[in-house]
Structures are given as C-alpha cells and as structure tokens.
Amino acid sequence: RLMKDYNLEIDTLTSGKECLDRIHSGKEYDLIMLDDMMPDLDGCKTLDNLKTLEDFNTPVIMMTASPKDEVLKKIEEHGFNGYLGKPFKKEDLDDILNKELNK
C-alpha cells in the first residue's frame, strides 16, 4: 500500500522462485525488494542465485523483522544493498528509494 504513493511501476511476486523466473525471462528492474522469509527460496537464497547471473547489478533491499544484528550479518554475507526493518515507516521507505533510485 505504501508504494502506491510513488510514481513507480511495481511488480509484486510471492516467492523467490517467481523473482528468479521473472529475471530469467528478461525483465529488468531498477530495484528489487526481497522479504527475508519467502516460500521456495528465502531472500538470502534468492539474492545468492541472482548474483550468479553474469550481468546482474540491480540493487537489492532486504525487508525483515529479524533483529538488527542478524540483519547486518545477512547483509554482509549475501551482499544486500540495504534493508527495511519491519514494521517500517514511510520515511524509511523514502530513504531507501531515494538512495537507490537516484544514483
């Protein structure tokens, strides 16, 4: 619902597998937001798979309710560009979108 306030084209998928399928089909994105806990493949495994693609350089943000110390470890291990801790405020989303989409 928060994303409706932005003038963005948004795809909503329900699993890491759907994300990989979409990328393999040739769809390109300016930003990908992955939930830490998804069916089939969690956010970390999905990102690990995306990073095996030769030309993949899309920023990826983790959305998670995990404690901050766990999140920071996952970000470092898997190479996320950042994270949104759930629940998050609109200002937190603004910060991430401004940082990643205005490079």
Short mmCIF file of C-alpha atoms in Angstrom, two decimals:
data_model
loop_
_atom_site.label_atom_id
_atom_site.label_comp_id
_atom_site.label_asym_id
_atom_site.label_seq_id
_atom_site.Cartn_x
_atom_site.Cartn_y
_atom_site.Cartn_z
CA ARG A 1 0.00 0.00 0.00
CA LEU A 2 2.80 2.43 0.78
CA MET A 3 4.24 2.00 -2.70
CA LYS A 4 1.09 3.42 -4.32
CA ASP A 5 2.19 6.90 -3.26
CA TYR A 6 5.17 6.72 -5.61
CA ASN A 7 5.08 7.04 -9.37
CA LEU A 8 6.68 3.63 -9.94
CA GLU A 9 5.90 0.58 -11.98
CA ILE A 10 5.68 -2.19 -9.40
CA ASP A 11 5.62 -5.97 -9.75
CA THR A 12 4.53 -7.93 -6.70
CA LEU A 13 5.64 -11.54 -6.58
CA THR A 14 5.03 -14.13 -3.89
CA SER A 15 8.23 -16.15 -3.83
CA GLY A 16 11.93 -16.16 -4.53
CA LYS A 17 11.34 -18.63 -7.34
CA GLU A 18 8.94 -16.22 -9.03
CA CYS A 19 11.56 -13.49 -8.75
CA LEU A 20 14.21 -15.65 -10.40
CA ASP A 21 11.78 -16.73 -13.13
CA ARG A 22 10.94 -13.09 -13.87
CA ILE A 23 14.60 -12.08 -14.09
CA HIS A 24 15.42 -15.12 -16.26
CA SER A 25 12.60 -14.09 -18.61
CA GLY A 26 14.50 -10.87 -19.32
CA LYS A 27 12.56 -8.46 -17.11
CA GLU A 28 14.80 -5.67 -15.80
CA TYR A 29 14.30 -3.70 -12.60
CA ASP A 30 15.81 -0.59 -11.07
CA LEU A 31 15.39 -2.01 -7.56
CA ILE A 32 14.38 -5.35 -6.04
CA MET A 33 12.99 -5.67 -2.53
CA LEU A 34 13.08 -9.19 -1.10
CA ASP A 35 11.43 -10.37 2.07
CA ASP A 36 13.74 -12.33 4.33
CA MET A 37 11.11 -15.07 4.71
CA MET A 38 9.57 -16.22 1.40
CA PRO A 39 8.26 -19.56 0.15
CA ASP A 40 10.53 -21.72 -2.02
CA LEU A 41 13.63 -19.54 -1.59
CA ASP A 42 14.14 -17.00 1.17
CA GLY A 43 15.50 -13.55 0.37
CA CYS A 44 19.13 -14.57 1.00
CA LYS A 45 18.99 -17.63 -1.26
CA THR A 46 17.17 -15.64 -3.92
CA LEU A 47 19.87 -12.96 -3.89
CA ASP A 48 22.60 -15.62 -3.95
CA ASN A 49 21.00 -17.02 -7.12
CA LEU A 50 20.63 -13.58 -8.69
CA LYS A 51 24.31 -12.84 -8.09
CA THR A 52 25.29 -15.86 -10.19
CA LEU A 53 23.86 -14.13 -13.28
CA GLU A 54 26.57 -12.58 -15.40
CA ASP A 55 25.09 -9.10 -15.88
CA PHE A 56 23.12 -8.78 -12.66
CA ASN A 57 23.77 -5.43 -10.97
CA THR A 58 20.34 -4.39 -9.66
CA PRO A 59 20.31 -3.06 -6.09
CA VAL A 60 18.53 -5.47 -3.72
CA ILE A 61 16.96 -4.46 -0.40
CA MET A 62 16.03 -6.95 2.32
CA MET A 63 12.75 -6.47 4.16
CA THR A 64 12.82 -8.22 7.51
CA ALA A 65 11.51 -8.36 11.06
CA SER A 66 14.71 -10.02 12.30
CA PRO A 67 16.84 -8.37 15.00
CA LYS A 68 19.30 -5.78 13.66
CA ASP A 69 22.44 -7.79 14.48
CA GLU A 70 21.13 -10.77 12.44
CA VAL A 71 20.17 -8.46 9.58
CA LEU A 72 23.57 -6.80 9.42
CA LYS A 73 25.25 -10.21 9.29
CA LYS A 74 22.99 -11.32 6.40
CA ILE A 75 23.57 -8.07 4.53
CA GLU A 76 27.32 -8.55 4.76
CA GLU A 77 27.23 -12.28 3.92
CA HIS A 78 24.93 -12.01 0.93
CA GLY A 79 25.59 -8.50 -0.39
CA PHE A 80 22.27 -6.73 0.05
CA ASN A 81 22.38 -3.00 -0.65
CA GLY A 82 20.38 -2.25 2.48
CA TYR A 83 17.36 -3.27 4.49
CA LEU A 84 13.99 -2.14 5.75
CA GLY A 85 13.16 -3.38 9.23
CA LYS A 86 9.51 -4.36 9.63
CA PRO A 87 7.38 -2.67 10.58
CA PHE A 88 8.80 0.32 8.77
CA LYS A 89 7.65 3.89 8.37
CA LYS A 90 7.04 5.74 5.14
CA GLU A 91 10.14 7.83 5.88
CA ASP A 92 12.26 4.66 5.96
CA LEU A 93 10.92 3.66 2.56
CA ASP A 94 11.53 7.19 1.25
CA ASP A 95 15.16 7.00 2.36
CA ILE A 96 15.77 3.65 0.63
CA LEU A 97 14.03 4.65 -2.60
CA ASN A 98 15.81 7.99 -2.76
CA LYS A 99 19.18 6.40 -2.09
CA GLU A 100 18.83 3.54 -4.59
CA LEU A 101 16.80 5.13 -7.39
CA ASN A 102 18.54 8.49 -7.51
CA LYS A 103 22.09 7.29 -8.04
#
